[in-house]
């Protein structure tokens, strides 16, 4: 919490008006007043080379995405993101304008989700990294990975595979002169939109047995739900929602859109399960909110993850999963 | 909160028995239940080269010290450290035994202070870094940097300058074949002991107007209290507590022990102020706890930090302050 002049400088322009944050930057610790609530805390690090490349991420986008992946973790549990604490690793040459732009991009993005920067530290490092600790509130229970039971249906909140296609486009041609079908995939990898409203509604529906966000791809992530819930899963590749943009991108690359949807990561959609007995109640509850949910498979008593594709069942090898950049 | 298999592996041998920690590692976020309490949150990063060198820090000591500097921030506010979240940046070659040893050293050290590892992340990096977010409780108010007023007396909880002497010894000859007078300074830089009991008692005394921990040296750190409290300070160099070991080390180096005490950092003693009107009450309260406190100067209305040394008053230039390694 020391030597964070950079943040102080940026924050001096921002008015803090958060009654729970009794002390922010400027003391040994931030002080948060919470009465009778549960807190959700998550830590995710975001680094140059592994999670972003500066040749096509602006500093502001890199900062925003580091906040986004942490906000997404809070959303995946149905919580309300509130405070973030940031450690910034910086090469000497980037400690001026680059760092200011990164932090101000991060702060502005986070504000859209009601998140306040409450503290941080900077250190010298050879490559840029952004380590974020995000604190959120769980005011009315929370969703977890461990409640899936055999027979539960598996859902996702939106199209999968776009982020992977966006990644390939950026690697191949960068962020300039994008064709129409390239815009959405590139936006999805550069500026993810955590599913805040969706997470809150899934929690409020009281119909959801397990939930997480898709950061490593549906196959890899459903296997985590299976592990925590001690069950297995069947994913129907034909039911995975894919965007028209992804279909075009896949076709040009002579690949199958379903493979992007199955193994591509970083879409930050929510992956959740609903017991069969609650499907009607769930549909009734969600009706009218204008959100879409796609059923893509079911939980099984038999362990392991299997994919049904073109009528055949394939046992999945998780090692195929998305390995970020 | 993903891909932290290393931590999961280490934690599988540890029994968690903390009723407030409802969910730990294994979900998107850790869940902490707090009723009607204030939380203290601090983030400090600790990196190879800048904060430790592996030629004389064992991995276990590096992990312990990263926890210590964060625990110290909680102690400086009179709080109870509770949960830590860790991002570990690792070169590929260190992701095995080195990382396990680092994390297990950190977990064991933190346990001595009642701190539980509640989550984390690992990323690939060229040099090792350890970014820690520590959450503590403030059950009965907290100490801050902003309450010092002119006339308040300035105190420290123990000897200053040893860590700097220890650092010089390590740089010169490493950690082997230490002479008697070298043992304490080296221990102070390698394994700091945050002043938990002191912080709690300072808070309970209700006599302390400001407090922080000394990480960058008393001159640099009192200037932060002055800044937050909008006051100045006078430090009496002759009153700074120095250990016999430091005196010997300084003599050998043909330097003044007082210069180590004034400008050396990383001692992690507490620096605090007591209004003159409360000095007697403070002495009565502290009597019998077996702790020592050293009066070293006073707060002034005149801004800036001055040192009284050999009868002369010197205006301090903060740039002289300790720059870690």
XYZ file of C-alpha atoms in Angstrom:
650
model
C 0.000 0.000 0.000
C 3.044 2.226 -0.321
C 4.691 3.980 -3.208
C 1.537 4.041 -5.220
C 1.955 7.598 -6.367
C 0.812 6.643 -9.809
C -2.566 5.569 -8.482
C -2.793 8.542 -6.126
C -2.178 10.809 -9.078
C -4.900 9.180 -11.098
C -7.287 8.981 -8.179
C -6.880 12.623 -7.265
C -9.242 13.366 -10.141
C -11.850 10.883 -8.954
C -14.378 11.622 -6.236
C -14.874 8.695 -3.907
C -18.373 8.426 -2.630
C -18.635 5.001 -1.122
C -19.864 4.896 2.427
C -18.478 1.413 3.082
C -14.940 2.411 2.111
C -13.827 4.213 5.250
C -10.199 4.540 4.197
C -8.802 4.104 0.715
C -5.315 4.734 -0.625
C -2.969 6.600 1.752
C -2.808 4.385 4.841
C -1.336 0.962 5.572
C -4.601 -0.743 4.656
C -7.940 0.119 3.108
C -10.767 -0.143 5.650
C -14.066 -1.628 4.563
C -17.146 -1.555 6.780
C -19.456 -4.463 6.197
C -22.422 -5.333 8.320
C -23.714 -8.867 8.251
C -22.685 -9.660 4.715
C -20.581 -12.291 3.087
C -17.644 -11.157 1.034
C -16.361 -12.768 -2.132
C -12.652 -12.375 -2.804
C -10.816 -13.401 -5.949
C -7.286 -12.957 -7.261
C -6.265 -13.246 -10.896
C -3.070 -12.115 -12.514
C -2.865 -10.863 -16.071
C 0.501 -10.726 -17.792
C 2.141 -9.518 -20.975
C 2.845 -12.389 -23.330
C 0.617 -14.879 -21.504
C -2.659 -12.949 -21.274
C -2.176 -9.980 -23.549
C 0.200 -8.711 -26.218
C 0.930 -5.060 -26.478
C 1.072 -5.111 -30.237
C -2.726 -5.194 -30.315
C -3.899 -4.413 -26.759
C -3.815 -0.695 -25.957
C -2.615 -0.063 -22.372
C -6.137 0.996 -21.494
C -7.576 -2.280 -22.853
C -5.000 -4.354 -20.964
C -6.000 -2.630 -17.721
C -9.697 -3.022 -18.446
C -9.337 -6.721 -19.227
C -7.386 -7.407 -16.023
C -10.337 -5.910 -14.120
C -12.848 -7.784 -16.288
C -11.531 -11.290 -15.598
C -11.767 -10.634 -11.858
C -15.204 -9.004 -12.077
C -16.290 -12.080 -14.020
C -15.316 -14.329 -11.081
C -17.576 -12.325 -8.758
C -20.406 -12.423 -11.328
C -20.027 -16.199 -11.652
C -20.997 -16.526 -7.991
C -23.929 -14.114 -8.301
C -22.150 -11.423 -6.304
C -21.787 -7.662 -6.555
C -18.195 -6.574 -7.339
C -17.141 -3.694 -5.058
C -13.419 -3.051 -4.443
C -10.233 -3.834 -6.305
C -6.614 -3.890 -5.177
C -3.962 -3.895 -7.858
C -0.301 -4.811 -8.027
C 1.276 -3.506 -11.189
C 4.600 -4.934 -12.402
C 6.253 -2.456 -14.754
C 9.397 -2.266 -16.882
C 11.152 1.065 -16.279
C 10.232 2.467 -19.671
C 6.512 1.924 -19.042
C 6.233 3.551 -15.627
C 5.061 6.876 -17.076
C 2.423 7.358 -19.767
C 1.863 3.637 -20.418
C 1.138 2.891 -16.772
C -1.147 5.906 -16.376
C -3.117 4.916 -19.408
C -3.362 1.317 -18.201
C -4.595 2.325 -14.743
C -7.011 4.906 -15.995
C -8.468 2.386 -18.489
C -8.823 -0.086 -15.657
C -10.464 2.387 -13.272
C -12.938 3.619 -15.880
C -13.886 0.097 -16.942
C -14.319 -1.028 -13.339
C -16.523 1.968 -12.552
C -19.064 0.674 -15.080
C -19.485 -2.293 -12.752
C -19.573 -0.155 -9.610
C -16.034 -1.200 -8.636
C -13.736 1.214 -6.783
C -9.929 1.022 -6.776
C -9.124 0.844 -3.066
C -5.383 0.177 -2.954
C -2.340 -1.160 -4.698
C 1.377 -1.426 -5.150
C 3.809 -1.121 -8.054
C 7.009 -3.078 -8.595
C 9.683 -3.154 -11.228
C 9.409 -6.140 -13.570
C 10.752 -7.103 -16.976
C 7.340 -7.606 -18.486
C 4.088 -5.960 -17.510
C 1.812 -7.845 -15.153
C -1.366 -6.779 -13.422
C -2.368 -8.737 -10.341
C -5.883 -7.864 -9.195
C -7.648 -8.815 -5.981
C -11.357 -8.130 -6.267
C -13.727 -8.015 -3.304
C -17.436 -8.386 -3.844
C -20.545 -8.829 -1.767
C -22.806 -11.825 -1.568
C -25.952 -10.302 -0.129
C -28.249 -13.240 -0.561
C -26.321 -16.501 -0.852
C -23.989 -17.325 -3.717
C -23.585 -19.724 -6.619
C -20.821 -22.325 -6.489
C -19.255 -25.045 -8.589
C -20.120 -27.899 -6.307
C -23.887 -28.431 -6.525
C -24.369 -30.130 -9.911
C -26.247 -33.464 -9.750
C -26.829 -36.195 -12.376
C -29.710 -35.250 -14.674
C -29.148 -31.470 -14.317
C -29.184 -29.600 -17.608
C -26.115 -27.582 -18.645
C -26.595 -24.021 -19.945
C -24.441 -21.162 -21.218
C -25.381 -17.468 -21.352
C -24.118 -16.664 -24.852
C -22.105 -17.546 -27.920
C -18.858 -19.446 -27.461
C -15.665 -19.512 -29.503
C -15.669 -15.859 -30.599
C -12.772 -14.901 -28.359
C -10.604 -17.643 -29.841
C -11.455 -16.525 -33.367
C -10.695 -12.943 -32.319
C -7.346 -14.054 -30.976
C -6.455 -15.704 -34.281
C -7.455 -12.581 -36.219
C -5.281 -10.374 -33.994
C -2.328 -12.729 -34.294
C -2.660 -12.837 -38.079
C -3.390 -9.223 -39.005
C -3.579 -7.141 -35.843
C -6.376 -4.744 -34.993
C -6.438 -2.667 -38.193
C -8.694 -2.819 -41.288
C -11.030 -5.403 -39.807
C -13.711 -6.913 -42.015
C -17.313 -6.878 -40.772
C -17.235 -10.468 -39.485
C -13.953 -9.812 -37.640
C -15.216 -6.941 -35.489
C -17.224 -8.936 -32.949
C -14.637 -11.694 -32.306
C -11.872 -9.098 -31.847
C -14.052 -7.063 -29.477
C -14.784 -10.200 -27.468
C -11.113 -10.980 -26.845
C -10.082 -7.343 -26.222
C -12.979 -6.113 -24.105
C -14.863 -8.936 -22.374
C -18.198 -8.119 -20.748
C -18.669 -9.991 -17.471
C -22.211 -11.284 -17.042
C -23.259 -9.259 -14.032
C -27.036 -9.167 -14.596
C -27.041 -12.822 -15.612
C -25.191 -13.903 -12.443
C -27.544 -11.914 -10.223
C -30.635 -13.364 -11.922
C -29.294 -16.920 -11.835
C -28.820 -16.517 -8.080
C -32.228 -14.920 -7.555
C -33.985 -17.654 -9.563
C -33.024 -20.191 -6.865
C -33.016 -22.773 -9.646
C -29.289 -23.019 -10.366
C -27.329 -25.942 -8.884
C -23.834 -24.842 -10.030
C -22.229 -21.987 -11.932
C -18.856 -20.692 -13.113
C -17.507 -18.419 -15.838
C -15.953 -19.788 -19.023
C -12.364 -18.635 -19.095
C -10.588 -21.739 -20.370
C -13.293 -23.149 -22.674
C -16.485 -25.073 -21.949
C -14.797 -28.500 -21.962
C -12.128 -27.474 -19.521
C -14.517 -25.512 -17.316
C -17.340 -28.059 -17.166
C -14.691 -30.533 -16.010
C -14.061 -28.245 -13.005
C -17.745 -28.236 -12.113
C -17.706 -32.029 -12.478
C -14.682 -32.305 -10.237
C -16.134 -30.058 -7.501
C -19.558 -31.750 -7.775
C -18.181 -35.310 -8.197
C -20.193 -35.982 -11.344
C -19.628 -36.250 -15.104
C -21.054 -34.359 -18.091
C -22.190 -34.756 -21.672
C -21.906 -31.723 -23.970
C -23.858 -31.736 -27.219
C -21.631 -29.944 -29.737
C -24.569 -29.322 -32.055
C -26.341 -27.292 -29.365
C -23.477 -24.877 -28.647
C -24.441 -21.315 -29.605
C -22.091 -19.891 -32.241
C -22.256 -16.448 -33.822
C -22.542 -15.827 -37.570
C -19.148 -14.068 -37.306
C -17.557 -17.204 -35.903
C -19.105 -19.340 -38.649
C -17.550 -17.090 -41.299
C -14.172 -16.986 -39.534
C -14.118 -20.777 -39.111
C -15.061 -21.342 -42.725
C -12.221 -19.116 -43.965
C -9.783 -21.020 -41.721
C -11.215 -24.351 -42.927
C -12.064 -25.304 -39.355
C -15.297 -26.251 -37.576
C -17.051 -23.512 -35.617
C -17.938 -26.140 -32.986
C -14.246 -26.704 -32.256
C -13.841 -23.014 -31.427
C -16.890 -23.216 -29.185
C -15.700 -26.398 -27.430
C -12.040 -25.574 -26.862
C -11.691 -21.790 -27.161
C -11.367 -19.819 -23.936
C -11.858 -16.271 -22.700
C -15.486 -15.886 -23.703
C -16.458 -15.096 -20.091
C -19.975 -16.381 -20.586
C -21.499 -18.159 -17.587
C -21.755 -21.943 -17.533
C -24.435 -23.268 -15.165
C -26.674 -26.195 -14.360
C -30.389 -26.431 -13.560
C -32.029 -29.553 -12.092
C -34.644 -31.062 -14.411
C -37.351 -30.552 -11.774
C -36.720 -26.789 -11.804
C -36.576 -26.214 -15.558
C -40.136 -24.861 -15.806
C -39.724 -22.606 -12.785
C -36.431 -21.351 -14.228
C -37.996 -20.559 -17.614
C -40.887 -18.727 -15.926
C -38.518 -16.712 -13.725
C -36.253 -15.686 -16.587
C -39.093 -14.848 -18.982
C -39.261 -11.103 -19.551
C -35.669 -10.210 -18.604
C -34.619 -10.269 -22.243
C -31.662 -12.568 -21.589
C -30.875 -15.700 -23.550
C -29.687 -19.032 -22.187
C -28.654 -22.008 -24.272
C -29.049 -25.620 -23.145
C -25.953 -27.504 -24.258
C -25.854 -30.805 -22.390
C -26.489 -32.624 -19.147
C -24.778 -33.777 -15.991
C -24.226 -37.539 -15.664
C -23.472 -39.919 -12.818
C -20.718 -41.404 -14.997
C -17.506 -39.434 -14.362
C -15.560 -37.668 -17.094
C -16.641 -35.272 -19.815
C -18.006 -36.562 -23.120
C -18.912 -34.641 -26.245
C -21.673 -35.733 -28.594
C -20.667 -34.639 -32.073
C -22.156 -35.740 -35.390
C -23.985 -38.558 -33.590
C -20.783 -39.974 -32.024
C -19.731 -39.716 -28.374
C -16.115 -38.654 -27.789
C -14.424 -38.884 -24.411
C -12.678 -35.588 -23.832
C -9.050 -35.113 -23.060
C -8.868 -31.913 -21.055
C -5.353 -31.244 -22.271
C -6.843 -29.958 -25.492
C -8.122 -26.970 -23.551
C -7.316 -23.350 -24.303
C -3.904 -22.200 -23.224
C -4.425 -18.431 -23.405
C -1.847 -16.698 -25.618
C -8.568 -18.258 -8.612
C -7.837 -20.800 -11.305
C -4.845 -22.933 -12.128
C -3.602 -22.842 -8.584
C -2.818 -26.535 -8.425
C 0.386 -25.783 -6.588
C -1.532 -24.229 -3.717
C -4.198 -26.932 -3.792
C -1.464 -29.515 -3.526
C 0.091 -27.782 -0.547
C -3.232 -27.063 1.091
C -4.432 -30.646 0.788
C -2.281 -31.386 3.812
C -3.683 -28.499 5.847
C -6.924 -28.693 7.779
C -8.983 -25.539 7.496
C -10.951 -24.771 10.575
C -12.053 -21.223 10.198
C -15.751 -20.636 10.565
C -15.660 -17.290 8.748
C -14.059 -18.777 5.635
C -17.077 -20.389 4.028
C -15.342 -21.245 0.756
C -11.612 -21.269 0.124
C -9.638 -22.402 -2.907
C -11.645 -24.322 -5.547
C -14.362 -21.860 -6.578
C -14.375 -18.561 -8.474
C -13.981 -16.589 -5.240
C -13.296 -17.212 -1.584
C -16.326 -16.410 0.572
C -15.830 -14.677 3.893
C -18.637 -14.189 6.377
C -18.250 -11.093 8.482
C -20.850 -9.680 10.788
C -20.657 -6.042 11.729
C -16.902 -5.702 11.476
C -14.565 -3.503 9.579
C -12.075 -5.130 7.304
C -8.545 -3.978 6.617
C -7.147 -4.845 3.208
C -3.582 -4.315 2.034
C -1.614 -5.268 -1.060
C 2.168 -5.420 -1.260
C 4.299 -7.039 -3.890
C 7.652 -8.620 -3.199
C 10.013 -9.280 -6.063
C 13.321 -10.925 -6.846
C 16.072 -8.381 -7.260
C 14.117 -5.496 -5.730
C 12.993 -7.034 -2.416
C 14.970 -10.231 -2.123
C 17.893 -11.976 -3.727
C 17.899 -15.695 -4.037
C 21.589 -16.003 -3.336
C 20.860 -15.500 0.363
C 17.088 -15.829 0.776
C 15.914 -19.445 0.849
C 12.623 -19.886 -1.054
C 10.907 -20.467 2.262
C 12.281 -17.184 3.674
C 11.227 -15.248 0.568
C 7.671 -16.563 0.964
C 7.637 -15.811 4.687
C 8.880 -12.263 4.180
C 6.258 -11.532 1.503
C 3.622 -12.514 4.075
C 5.397 -10.563 6.836
C 5.399 -7.183 5.083
C 1.650 -7.472 4.526
C 0.948 -8.707 8.057
C 2.931 -5.715 9.272
C 0.543 -3.334 7.457
C -2.417 -4.864 9.311
C -0.515 -4.679 12.625
C 0.301 -1.000 11.990
C -3.424 -0.256 12.078
C -4.027 -2.327 15.213
C -5.882 -5.030 13.302
C -5.974 -8.815 13.341
C -4.574 -10.355 10.122
C -6.873 -13.134 8.844
C -6.741 -14.129 5.173
C -4.186 -13.885 2.427
C -4.501 -14.121 -1.353
C -1.341 -14.661 -3.327
C -0.304 -14.181 -6.930
C 2.960 -15.929 -7.638
C 5.002 -15.004 -10.720
C 7.368 -17.843 -11.575
C 10.073 -18.559 -14.129
C 9.495 -21.988 -15.679
C 12.437 -23.604 -13.897
C 11.086 -22.588 -10.470
C 7.537 -23.845 -10.817
C 8.336 -27.129 -9.054
C 10.340 -27.554 -5.846
C 11.264 -23.871 -5.492
C 7.648 -22.716 -5.662
C 6.451 -25.422 -3.272
C 9.083 -24.491 -0.764
C 8.252 -20.792 -1.117
C 4.526 -21.344 -0.617
C 4.937 -23.744 2.253
C 7.328 -21.326 4.004
C 4.791 -18.585 3.496
C 1.850 -20.629 4.763
C 3.713 -21.811 7.862
C 4.940 -18.312 8.705
C 1.467 -16.824 8.210
C -0.082 -19.480 10.444
C 1.952 -18.122 13.360
C -0.063 -14.937 12.969
C -3.370 -16.769 12.535
C -3.450 -16.041 8.805
C -5.031 -18.511 6.376
C -4.193 -18.753 2.666
C -7.611 -18.325 1.036
C -6.858 -18.083 -2.675
C -4.386 -17.257 -5.365
C -3.129 -17.466 -8.891
C 0.171 -18.285 -10.584
C 1.599 -16.760 -13.725
C 4.751 -17.210 -15.747
C 7.297 -14.440 -15.230
C 11.002 -13.936 -15.868
C 11.801 -13.191 -12.260
C 9.990 -14.360 -9.178
C 7.415 -12.048 -7.661
C 4.930 -12.585 -4.874
C 1.948 -10.261 -4.760
C -0.001 -10.644 -1.521
C -3.389 -9.211 -0.619
C -3.981 -9.504 3.118
C -7.373 -9.089 4.746
C -7.587 -8.342 8.441
C -10.227 -7.371 10.963
C -10.590 -4.133 12.836
C -12.810 -5.158 15.703
C -12.551 -2.005 17.761
C -11.492 0.962 15.667
C -8.126 1.264 13.956
C -4.956 3.326 13.995
C -4.222 5.583 11.027
C -1.542 7.933 9.738
C -3.659 11.032 9.806
C -4.183 11.957 13.461
C -0.797 13.438 14.531
C -1.001 16.969 15.982
C 1.730 19.504 16.889
C 3.238 18.689 20.277
C 2.605 14.923 20.001
C 5.602 12.790 20.940
C 7.034 10.353 18.394
C 7.802 6.761 19.460
C 9.183 3.572 17.927
C 8.706 0.013 19.209
C 12.286 -1.195 18.855
C 15.801 -0.840 17.483
C 16.236 0.689 14.048
C 18.909 0.215 11.402
C 19.587 -3.485 11.988
C 17.906 -4.557 8.760
C 20.104 -2.238 6.725
C 23.227 -3.557 8.443
C 21.974 -7.093 7.819
C 21.485 -6.264 4.156
C 25.080 -5.012 3.868
C 26.406 -8.142 5.553
C 24.461 -10.384 3.176
C 25.633 -8.413 0.147
C 29.245 -8.623 1.289
C 29.619 -12.179 2.549
C 26.267 -13.953 2.222
C 24.586 -15.929 4.979
C 27.456 -18.267 5.919
C 29.986 -18.121 8.793
C 28.346 -15.173 10.499
C 30.093 -13.566 13.450
C 28.127 -13.062 16.670
C 27.284 -9.426 15.965
C 26.127 -10.284 12.445
C 23.453 -12.793 13.460
C 20.762 -10.360 14.653
C 20.979 -7.876 11.747
C 20.852 -10.721 9.202
C 17.876 -12.279 10.981
C 16.093 -8.933 10.968
C 16.344 -8.523 7.189
C 15.586 -12.170 6.379
C 12.773 -12.888 8.845
C 10.996 -9.720 10.030
C 8.632 -10.020 12.981
C 5.559 -7.814 12.537
C 4.534 -6.097 15.781
C 1.171 -7.725 16.281
C 0.899 -7.419 20.087
C 2.268 -3.883 19.973
C -0.273 -2.768 17.383
C -3.144 -4.269 19.360
C -2.006 -2.630 22.584
C -1.425 0.750 20.936
C -4.998 0.620 19.687
C -6.407 -0.527 23.032
C -4.545 2.211 24.923
C -6.693 4.851 23.160
C -3.687 7.168 23.541
C -2.189 6.914 20.046
C -2.883 9.703 17.549
C -1.138 8.132 14.525
C 0.743 4.949 13.644
C 2.455 3.192 10.750
C 5.121 0.539 10.241
C 8.697 1.438 9.327
C 9.401 -0.110 5.966
C 11.363 2.648 4.248
C 13.193 4.149 7.250
C 11.994 6.478 10.008
C 12.746 9.687 8.057
C 10.843 8.573 5.010
C 7.981 7.090 7.027
C 7.503 9.956 9.494
C 7.218 12.191 6.437
C 4.207 10.122 5.366
C 2.550 10.612 8.749
C 3.318 14.334 8.431
C 1.806 14.436 4.975
C -1.397 12.624 5.991
C -1.672 14.672 9.217
C -0.592 17.998 7.629
C 2.110 18.608 10.236
C 5.926 18.497 10.505
C 8.308 16.531 12.733
C 11.597 16.732 14.593
C 13.553 13.514 15.103
C 16.298 13.452 17.729
C 19.032 11.216 16.279
C 20.585 10.719 19.704
C 17.372 9.143 21.021
C 17.007 6.501 18.299
C 17.353 3.010 19.773
C 20.250 1.093 18.213
C 21.371 -2.435 19.046
C 24.897 -3.346 20.212
C 25.165 -5.441 17.029
C 24.471 -2.399 14.876
C 27.052 -0.354 16.782
C 29.697 -2.982 16.056
C 28.698 -3.306 12.407
C 28.708 0.474 11.907
C 32.099 0.816 13.569
C 33.633 -1.812 11.295
C 32.179 -0.006 8.260
C 33.403 3.338 9.605
C 29.867 4.692 9.548
C 27.569 6.157 12.215
C 24.990 3.805 13.737
C 22.532 6.750 13.769
C 22.675 6.954 9.973
C 21.555 3.327 9.732
C 18.747 4.069 12.179
C 17.641 7.224 10.338
C 17.777 6.050 6.748
C 17.742 2.231 6.809
C 14.448 0.531 5.970
C 12.754 -2.836 6.489
C 12.918 -2.884 10.277
C 9.121 -3.247 10.509
C 8.996 -1.604 13.900
C 5.959 0.581 14.551
C 6.264 4.365 14.432
C 3.537 6.178 16.372
C 2.598 9.407 18.103
C 1.054 10.135 21.515
C -0.384 13.566 22.493
C 1.459 15.126 25.414
C -1.717 15.161 27.497
C -1.963 11.374 27.229
C 1.647 10.444 27.981
C 0.976 9.493 31.600
C -2.116 7.484 30.757
C -0.133 5.747 27.991
C 2.729 4.840 30.341
C 0.258 3.501 32.938
C -1.593 1.433 30.328
C 1.582 -0.075 28.865
C 3.221 -0.779 32.211
C 3.331 -4.511 32.863
C 3.061 -5.744 29.265
C 6.823 -6.138 29.029
C 7.074 -4.155 25.799
C 9.484 -1.312 25.174
C 8.786 1.990 23.438
C 11.351 4.643 22.615
C 10.561 8.341 22.420
C 12.505 9.774 19.504
C 11.076 13.202 18.694
C 7.986 15.334 18.397
C 5.408 16.568 15.931
C 5.617 20.248 14.977
C 3.277 22.760 13.387
C 6.133 23.731 11.062
C 5.982 21.484 7.975
C 8.879 19.279 6.851
C 11.030 16.774 8.737
C 14.097 17.942 10.674
C 16.723 15.846 12.439
C 18.530 17.047 15.552
C 22.001 15.540 15.423
C 25.026 16.521 17.511
C 23.209 19.681 18.623
C 22.503 20.828 15.043
C 19.174 20.785 13.238
C 19.254 19.377 9.706
C 16.369 19.713 7.275
C 15.810 16.305 5.754
C 15.755 15.506 2.088
C 13.506 12.466 1.760
C 15.345 11.278 -1.313
C 18.030 9.931 0.963
C 15.579 7.278 2.083
C 16.076 3.545 1.807
C 15.621 2.102 -1.664
C 15.273 -1.583 -0.770
C 17.799 -3.761 -2.616
